[in-house]
Amino acid sequence: MAEHITPRSTSYSDWYVDIVLKAQLADYSPVKGSMVIRPRGYALWERMQSALDGMFKATGHQNAYFPLLIPESFLHKEAQHVEGFAPELAVVTHGGGEKLEEPLVIRPTSETIIWSMYRKWIQSWRDLPLLINQWANVVRWEKRTRLFLRTTEFLWQEGHTAHATEDEAREETLRMLEVYRTFAEEYMAMPVLTGVKSESEKFAGAVNTYAIEALMQDRRALQAGTSHFLGQNFAKAFDVQFQNRESALEYVWATSWGVSTRLVGALIMAHSDDNGLIVPPKLAPTELVLIPIFRSNNREQVLPAAEKLADELRKEFRIVVDDDESNSPGWKFAEWEMRGVPLRIEMGPRDLENGQVTMVRRDTGEKEAVALDAAGARARALLDEIQQNLYQRALEFRGANTHYPATWDEMAALYQGEDAPGGFAVAPWDGDAATEALIKEETKATIRVLPFGNEEEARGKTCIRSGKPARHMAVFAKAY
RNA sequence: CGGGAUGUAGCCUAGUGGCUAAGGCGCCUGCUUUGGGAGCAGGAGAUCGGAGGUUCGAAUCCUCUCAUCCCGACCA
């Protein structure tokens, strides 16, 4: 079924597509730009959802569900918002066989429908803060799509909060950014940079957009999550006011924040290799695969022993026993490696003679013999090590591919030409959108984030491109 | 949306105007096997991406169209 994956060195994008299709994470659907998430891909998303959902609840948020269809006029209420999203809207013009009086847009995001409701629900300071999240699908008509990374329809989570004060809303924005960072690093084993987006990269309708940015193995950056401080923009557009303790009317302060099934793509590109998918243990739907190895003359010894061990391990781990007799052990090794299961346990006659099993790590391929009665403890330790190692490996990779060019020539060389090194470039910027655009035109690299505290670091320096006084230390990269 | 490439069975590929579209992998049946993608035998599976045209005859030539991949402009 799944034999050959294009090596990363041959074609990184072919490699990526091969993994998605051959590990059966997703498949193309009949509609351009959209995809079917298959059970193995969806299981990854479910584990991400469950971890994130717990973190959202722990920070006081509640889930709700708002409808898919939004009156077109709602989008127009916030000028920046409609300008940003108009090109990618899917619009429903007919329903029940009749032309609709007002077209309905399929949500590209839910700020407008949610704030139209918040207007009804918020009257008093006692109604605040309002902390709501929803898990939903959204549609954005994309010109160029890629499995998981950019599809016309995708699944995501969008938090929408309303606050009495600017400080509180800003705090919330950063709190959720921190939740995303923690999730990326601790669960996905993927180090991320955090910071604020430049004006040209921010969300349509936001005052500030913050993001987590990760570096993929092809040295391109991927925006893996965003958190927006929306100021009073949507409150004013939808006339959402509350009475404060002094009985005065004030507009509400807002945030929104989201991560999507793009994270599945990020996970693949951050860790996987030419043998297939690699999934960090905390997110792996299956942590252990047990492969019994037997012949017809010893199958009665091996299989029961394997079942016994599996029953034991099942109490603590998500484990699958592959005792299918129609595939050879070698085939199974390759197959389960491609599926990304973090730890394989082999149990054959030679192991049983020695009262042991053989454990093989997916991240390094290292094999070791483990005494049967120590299997659970050793598996736990190895899974922890794998989780750590994946993070360390990605962190070292990012370190090795983060550059601090001293001159414009040095910086340009990072991105120009076939064999350009790519990666992150940290460099002083004058804060001018025109300079940013010029850099993008010349190198294809964009400002990914302006890290926290970057202004102080920029003091006294001059812009890498314009030579004018620098206002920011910006992180540049070619991005997905 | 512009430029390039590709499209033949579930997957990979051969066939470049002429007989019933060929092979490998996978799949099904049976036997035999099982420590890095096993072997033998038999079998099922294709309106050659779709539509239209040229021709006595089209997978093959022409036009249009759709999809995927790559490169650009726009974006989680």
XYZ file of C-alpha atoms (C1' of nucleotides) in Angstrom:
556
model
C 0.000 0.000 0.000
C 2.552 2.537 1.100
C 6.059 1.999 -0.120
C 7.872 4.951 -1.444
C 8.048 8.467 -0.062
C 9.866 11.100 -2.093
C 12.997 12.063 -0.101
C 13.039 15.589 1.285
C 16.241 16.307 -0.585
C 14.558 15.553 -3.910
C 11.466 17.645 -3.396
C 10.268 18.927 -0.071
C 6.727 19.547 -1.235
C 6.426 16.125 -2.892
C 7.706 14.629 0.346
C 5.058 16.506 2.305
C 2.234 15.455 -0.013
C 3.469 11.839 0.030
C 3.370 11.748 3.813
C -0.121 13.202 4.016
C -1.496 10.787 1.418
C 0.472 7.648 2.261
C 0.132 7.928 6.014
C -3.561 8.369 5.208
C -3.928 11.622 7.083
C -6.013 13.233 4.344
C -7.115 12.842 0.757
C -8.148 15.209 -1.993
C -11.856 15.839 -2.271
C -13.770 16.370 -5.514
C -13.990 20.093 -4.832
C -10.922 22.117 -5.703
C -8.901 23.208 -2.747
C -10.743 21.188 -0.170
C -9.737 17.926 1.413
C -11.045 15.010 3.390
C -9.411 14.517 6.756
C -9.116 10.757 7.148
C -9.293 8.942 10.497
C -5.526 8.991 11.090
C -5.360 12.710 10.439
C -8.495 13.440 12.392
C -7.183 11.482 15.366
C -4.223 13.876 15.502
C -6.570 16.841 15.373
C -8.726 15.337 18.129
C -5.732 15.005 20.413
C -4.760 18.601 19.695
C -8.334 19.693 20.333
C -8.547 17.877 23.593
C -5.290 19.347 24.937
C -6.173 22.878 23.798
C -9.747 22.656 24.978
C -8.525 21.746 28.440
C -6.213 24.749 28.432
C -9.026 27.053 27.317
C -11.337 25.797 30.071
C -8.544 26.164 32.612
C -8.275 29.838 31.668
C -11.997 30.383 32.162
C -13.411 30.010 28.670
C -16.611 28.277 27.654
C -17.515 26.671 24.363
C -20.473 27.748 22.262
C -21.498 27.452 18.659
C -22.403 30.226 16.248
C -23.910 29.601 12.826
C -22.093 29.036 9.568
C -24.074 31.578 7.552
C -23.624 35.282 8.123
C -25.632 38.125 6.547
C -23.372 39.779 4.011
C -24.079 43.223 5.447
C -22.462 42.198 8.764
C -19.079 41.918 7.089
C -19.378 45.502 5.888
C -19.792 46.962 9.349
C -16.080 46.964 10.068
C -14.225 48.626 7.185
C -10.825 46.926 7.557
C -12.446 43.592 8.196
C -14.483 43.504 4.992
C -11.584 44.839 2.967
C -9.389 42.021 4.226
C -11.838 39.214 3.707
C -13.846 40.257 0.642
C -11.535 38.521 -1.860
C -11.874 35.145 -0.156
C -15.570 34.997 0.636
C -17.903 32.248 -0.501
C -21.393 33.719 -0.847
C -24.733 31.920 -0.798
C -27.218 33.651 -3.098
C -29.992 31.082 -3.316
C -31.906 29.069 -0.755
C -34.913 26.826 -1.060
C -34.903 27.351 -4.792
C -35.291 31.099 -4.497
C -32.917 33.994 -4.752
C -32.199 35.367 -1.294
C -33.119 38.937 -0.484
C -29.735 39.375 1.171
C -26.811 37.096 0.250
C -25.292 35.074 3.081
C -21.573 34.620 3.389
C -20.089 31.400 4.693
C -18.030 32.474 7.696
C -14.376 33.148 6.975
C -14.175 33.919 10.710
C -16.944 34.745 13.158
C -16.234 38.164 14.646
C -19.243 39.785 12.987
C -21.899 37.236 13.868
C -20.536 36.926 17.379
C -20.415 40.660 18.030
C -23.939 41.028 16.694
C -24.944 38.642 19.476
C -22.685 40.186 22.106
C -24.639 43.366 21.575
C -27.701 41.570 22.940
C -25.887 39.829 25.749
C -23.794 42.635 27.177
C -25.371 45.524 29.061
C -23.560 45.818 32.357
C -20.002 45.576 33.646
C -21.404 42.528 35.454
C -21.721 40.769 32.098
C -17.985 41.067 31.557
C -15.660 39.542 30.839
C -17.390 37.292 28.340
C -15.038 34.466 27.416
C -16.305 32.244 24.615
C -14.595 29.803 22.295
C -15.998 27.838 19.417
C -14.755 24.837 17.468
C -15.911 25.231 13.910
C -15.199 25.065 10.211
C -14.577 28.178 8.144
C -14.270 28.829 4.422
C -11.778 31.105 2.733
C -11.597 30.954 -1.051
C -7.893 30.433 -1.617
C -6.155 30.703 -4.955
C -3.429 28.300 -4.075
C -4.046 25.476 -1.683
C -1.950 22.877 0.102
C -3.105 19.926 2.164
C -3.637 21.038 5.792
C -1.610 24.228 5.324
C -4.109 26.121 3.229
C -7.401 24.643 2.125
C -10.629 26.322 1.158
C -12.450 24.877 4.138
C -10.624 24.180 7.358
C -11.334 23.339 10.973
C -10.257 25.616 13.725
C -10.982 27.082 17.080
C -11.798 30.739 17.510
C -11.942 32.442 20.880
C -13.872 35.699 21.159
C -13.725 37.650 24.357
C -15.222 40.888 25.582
C -13.727 42.982 28.376
C -14.455 46.121 30.354
C -10.999 47.608 30.034
C -8.238 47.858 27.477
C -5.691 46.459 29.919
C -7.795 43.412 30.580
C -8.275 42.732 26.876
C -4.571 43.176 26.175
C -3.792 40.807 29.022
C -6.176 38.237 27.559
C -4.568 38.547 24.129
C -1.154 37.765 25.570
C -2.478 35.076 27.894
C -3.862 33.130 24.925
C -0.703 33.664 22.916
C 1.108 32.082 25.822
C -1.361 29.169 25.830
C -0.519 28.597 22.180
C 3.209 28.787 22.825
C 2.921 26.294 25.656
C 0.846 23.949 23.533
C 3.237 24.142 20.584
C 6.299 23.506 22.724
C 4.994 20.986 25.235
C 2.630 18.957 23.093
C 3.810 19.452 19.535
C 7.478 19.545 20.592
C 7.768 22.499 18.259
C 9.635 25.597 19.404
C 7.975 28.849 18.362
C 8.855 32.504 18.280
C 6.289 34.875 19.691
C 5.760 38.524 19.051
C 3.616 41.107 17.364
C 2.923 41.267 13.636
C 3.823 44.275 11.554
C 0.955 46.468 10.329
C 0.959 44.841 6.909
C 0.702 41.326 8.326
C -1.945 41.884 10.962
C -5.513 40.575 11.002
C -8.129 42.624 9.176
C -9.906 44.540 11.920
C -7.332 44.103 14.682
C -5.378 46.761 16.522
C -2.535 44.317 17.131
C -1.981 40.769 15.957
C 0.341 38.461 17.873
C 1.530 35.148 16.514
C 3.487 32.009 17.180
C 5.884 31.264 14.345
C 7.653 27.970 13.797
C 10.475 27.024 11.461
C 9.844 24.060 9.181
C 12.531 21.661 7.967
C 12.782 23.414 4.616
C 13.744 26.551 6.551
C 10.518 28.358 5.797
C 8.442 29.846 8.573
C 4.896 28.856 9.375
C 2.437 30.977 11.320
C 0.954 28.399 13.655
C -1.452 30.491 15.703
C -2.630 34.067 16.160
C -4.064 36.144 18.965
C -5.584 39.537 18.241
C -6.212 42.598 20.337
C -9.253 44.061 18.580
C -9.530 47.254 20.617
C -13.045 48.653 20.385
C -13.289 48.194 16.628
C -15.978 45.534 16.658
C -17.763 46.992 19.672
C -18.131 50.244 17.748
C -19.092 48.518 14.498
C -21.807 46.543 16.295
C -22.578 49.135 18.939
C -21.743 46.973 21.929
C -21.712 49.190 25.022
C -21.942 48.453 28.698
C -22.657 50.512 31.776
C -19.634 50.742 34.033
C -19.674 51.033 37.817
C -20.080 54.758 37.492
C -23.185 54.181 35.324
C -21.467 55.610 32.271
C -21.748 53.919 28.862
C -18.523 52.538 27.400
C -17.615 50.454 24.390
C -16.412 46.943 25.131
C -12.801 45.849 24.507
C -12.284 42.698 22.462
C -9.886 39.902 21.585
C -9.979 36.937 19.259
C -7.530 34.078 18.843
C -7.323 30.897 16.829
C -5.420 27.859 15.709
C -6.450 25.547 12.916
C -5.900 22.163 11.322
C -2.858 23.842 9.820
C -1.209 22.644 13.025
C -1.359 19.112 11.619
C 0.695 20.334 8.667
C 3.098 22.060 11.036
C 3.498 18.867 13.027
C 4.358 16.901 9.909
C 6.871 19.426 8.613
C 8.534 20.006 11.955
C 9.540 16.436 12.762
C 8.956 13.840 10.061
C 11.652 12.158 7.965
C 12.093 10.233 4.733
C 10.626 7.105 6.309
C 7.377 8.891 7.017
C 5.514 10.642 9.763
C 6.980 11.283 13.215
C 4.488 12.251 15.917
C 5.464 13.395 19.395
C 4.194 10.882 21.981
C 1.822 13.311 23.691
C -0.124 13.771 20.469
C 0.259 10.278 19.043
C -3.107 8.522 18.738
C -1.117 5.299 19.108
C 1.952 5.504 21.353
C 3.120 1.903 21.088
C 2.842 -0.738 18.445
C 3.598 -4.289 19.497
C 4.710 -6.576 16.683
C 4.829 -10.268 17.544
C 7.231 -12.252 15.364
C 6.476 -15.910 14.987
C 6.557 -18.984 12.767
C 3.873 -21.570 12.495
C 5.784 -23.767 14.952
C 6.044 -21.180 17.720
C 3.037 -18.994 17.167
C 1.345 -20.598 20.210
C 4.179 -19.347 22.397
C 4.595 -15.883 20.950
C 1.024 -14.698 20.424
C -0.263 -15.345 23.955
C 2.849 -13.720 25.405
C 2.288 -10.690 23.194
C -1.353 -10.433 24.218
C -0.419 -10.700 27.852
C 2.099 -7.883 27.581
C -0.324 -5.763 25.572
C -3.055 -6.177 28.185
C -0.634 -4.981 30.797
C 0.553 -1.992 28.778
C -2.972 -1.051 27.759
C -3.653 0.145 31.276
C -1.169 2.946 30.806
C -0.593 3.394 27.083
C -2.404 3.723 23.784
C -1.157 0.509 22.212
C -1.920 -1.502 19.093
C -0.907 -5.129 18.523
C -0.230 -5.934 14.883
C -0.673 -9.702 14.727
C -1.878 -9.732 11.137
C -0.446 -12.933 9.658
C -0.502 -11.834 6.059
C 2.248 -9.218 6.360
C 5.869 -9.909 7.201
C 7.536 -8.266 10.190
C 9.704 -6.176 7.876
C 6.641 -4.826 6.157
C 5.080 -3.950 9.475
C 8.210 -2.165 10.695
C 8.190 0.079 7.645
C 4.449 0.601 7.736
C 4.266 1.644 11.386
C 7.270 3.898 10.942
C 5.443 5.623 8.138
C 2.424 6.102 10.364
C 4.612 7.815 12.919
C 4.031 5.633 15.976
C 6.714 6.799 18.446
C 7.782 3.454 19.875
C 7.756 -0.052 18.418
C 8.000 -3.157 20.538
C 9.148 -6.334 18.809
C 8.548 -9.652 20.470
C 9.958 -12.776 18.807
C 11.137 -16.226 19.888
C 14.657 -14.989 20.547
C 13.279 -12.261 22.817
C 11.115 -14.709 24.714
C 14.044 -17.058 25.292
C 15.795 -14.175 26.986
C 12.722 -12.903 28.803
C 12.857 -9.607 26.945
C 11.379 -7.515 24.158
C 13.086 -5.243 21.632
C 12.123 -1.566 21.639
C 12.792 0.724 18.675
C 12.471 4.502 18.818
C 10.871 6.207 15.859
C 12.862 9.424 16.268
C 16.357 7.907 16.238
C 15.794 4.325 15.061
C 17.753 3.066 18.074
C 17.011 -0.496 19.187
C 17.373 -1.860 22.662
C 16.555 -5.037 24.562
C 14.285 -4.527 27.548
C 13.433 -7.114 30.207
C 9.786 -8.150 29.976
C 8.964 -7.086 33.506
C 10.485 -3.664 32.895
C 8.657 -3.039 29.624
C 6.105 -0.559 30.952
C 8.596 1.522 32.867
C 11.069 1.583 30.004
C 8.371 2.473 27.475
C 7.297 5.389 29.666
C 10.871 6.606 29.916
C 11.503 6.231 26.198
C 8.317 8.059 25.243
C 9.336 10.917 27.513
C 12.796 10.953 25.968
C 11.329 10.985 22.466
C 9.082 13.917 23.346
C 12.110 15.792 24.716
C 14.405 14.801 21.892
C 11.986 15.971 19.202
C 11.780 19.338 20.880
C 15.545 19.609 21.348
C 16.186 18.565 17.781
C 13.769 21.170 16.440
C 15.231 23.802 18.765
C 18.774 23.075 17.588
C 17.615 23.155 14.001
C 16.066 26.552 14.547
C 19.196 27.796 16.289
C 21.370 26.623 13.409
C 19.057 28.378 10.968
C 18.631 31.678 12.729
C 20.947 34.311 11.276
C 22.015 37.761 12.394
C 23.129 39.471 9.197
C 25.273 42.561 9.705
C 24.792 44.021 6.254
C 22.099 44.088 3.628
C 24.248 41.951 1.297
C 24.532 39.312 3.987
C 20.804 39.363 4.538
C 19.917 39.238 0.847
C 22.267 36.289 0.372
C 20.187 34.329 2.871
C 17.193 34.334 0.552
C 18.349 34.915 -2.982
C 19.254 32.060 -5.305
C 18.614 28.342 -5.552
C 20.735 27.176 -2.636
C 20.086 30.119 -0.359
C 20.216 29.052 3.293
C 16.850 30.561 4.263
C 15.773 30.348 7.879
C 15.110 33.203 10.260
C 16.999 36.462 9.943
C 17.027 38.841 12.880
C 17.765 42.351 11.709
C 17.088 45.999 12.529
C 14.203 47.640 10.661
C 13.200 51.279 10.446
C 9.522 50.496 11.029
C 8.525 51.839 7.619
C 6.037 49.738 5.642
C 7.723 50.835 2.424
C 11.029 49.351 3.580
C 9.249 46.162 4.597
C 7.666 45.945 1.137
C 10.999 46.561 -0.548
C 12.657 43.779 1.446
C 9.842 41.459 0.530
C 10.146 42.331 -3.127
C 13.883 41.742 -3.169
C 14.099 38.607 -1.027
C 10.553 37.187 -0.713
C 11.202 37.262 3.010
C 8.595 38.909 5.216
C 8.553 40.074 8.795
C 7.285 37.116 10.774
C 7.236 38.750 14.189
C 8.571 41.692 16.115
C 9.662 39.913 19.305
C 8.754 41.329 22.691
C 11.282 43.899 23.839
C 12.716 44.285 20.334
C 12.545 48.096 20.446
C 15.238 48.307 23.112
C 17.507 46.025 21.127
C 17.085 48.206 18.066
C 18.167 51.347 19.853
C 21.230 52.911 18.282
C 21.147 50.543 15.297
C 20.374 51.375 11.703
C 17.892 49.644 9.428
C 19.431 46.738 7.510
C 17.892 47.920 4.259
C 17.395 51.708 4.425
C 20.218 52.722 6.748
C 17.803 54.940 8.656
C 17.582 54.711 12.445
C 16.078 51.347 13.407
C 12.893 51.169 15.449
C 12.596 47.389 15.691
C 14.631 44.218 15.676
C 12.492 42.202 13.277
C 12.511 38.484 12.531
C 12.355 37.836 8.794
C 11.783 34.598 6.881
C 10.228 33.180 3.792
C 6.872 31.937 4.964
C 4.170 29.496 4.017
C -5.404 34.665 -11.377
C -0.678 34.412 -14.805
C 3.709 30.861 -16.399
C 5.360 25.599 -16.497
C 4.580 20.181 -15.836
C 1.387 16.049 -15.341
C -3.284 13.103 -15.964
C -3.864 5.304 -18.857
C -7.183 -0.236 -13.008
C -6.510 1.606 -5.833
C -0.859 3.125 -6.817
C 3.438 3.409 -10.367
C 4.399 3.008 -15.389
C 4.534 1.130 -21.050
C 1.935 2.142 -25.325
C 2.983 8.643 -29.825
C -2.862 7.018 -35.799
C -4.296 0.387 -36.927
C -6.242 -6.307 -34.204
C -9.084 -7.905 -27.769
C -4.895 -1.274 -24.128
C 0.445 -4.147 -21.656
C 3.420 -4.805 -17.154
C 4.812 -4.176 -11.857
C 2.864 -3.147 -6.951
C -1.576 -3.523 -4.269
C -6.449 -6.295 -3.895
C -9.364 -11.375 -3.803
C -8.892 -17.179 -3.342
C -5.716 -21.246 -1.961
C -1.128 -23.148 -0.227
C 3.464 -21.906 1.857
C 5.799 -18.219 4.921
C 7.161 -14.343 8.955
C 13.800 -10.749 13.313
C 13.769 -4.685 7.826
C 8.623 -3.795 2.812
C 8.367 -12.867 1.468
C 7.172 -17.139 -2.470
C 4.081 -20.072 -5.865
C -0.604 -20.818 -8.440
C -5.231 -18.914 -9.872
C -8.582 -14.529 -10.173
C -11.154 -9.686 -10.174
C -10.356 -4.831 -11.575
C -9.877 0.507 -17.282
C -16.003 4.133 -20.616
C -7.145 5.779 -21.257
C -9.445 12.916 -16.312
C -14.093 15.076 -18.966
C -16.605 17.260 -23.422
C -16.390 18.307 -28.462
C -13.835 17.786 -33.154
C -10.467 15.691 -37.306
C -10.184 10.593 -39.445
C -12.306 4.589 -42.645
C -10.051 4.129 -37.672
C -8.021 8.203 -31.683
C -5.082 6.578 -25.260
C -2.203 8.686 -29.496
C -3.767 14.621 -33.601
C -6.758 19.505 -32.689
C -10.009 22.735 -29.498
C -12.198 23.559 -24.956
C -12.601 22.104 -19.925
C -11.441 19.895 -15.023
C -7.956 18.326 -11.337
C -3.146 17.836 -9.050
C 2.024 19.431 -8.536
C 5.854 23.336 -9.256
C 7.040 28.769 -9.903
C 4.886 33.804 -9.198
C 0.734 37.690 -7.246
C -3.043 37.057 -2.370
C -3.779 34.426 2.548
C -4.659 30.585 9.106
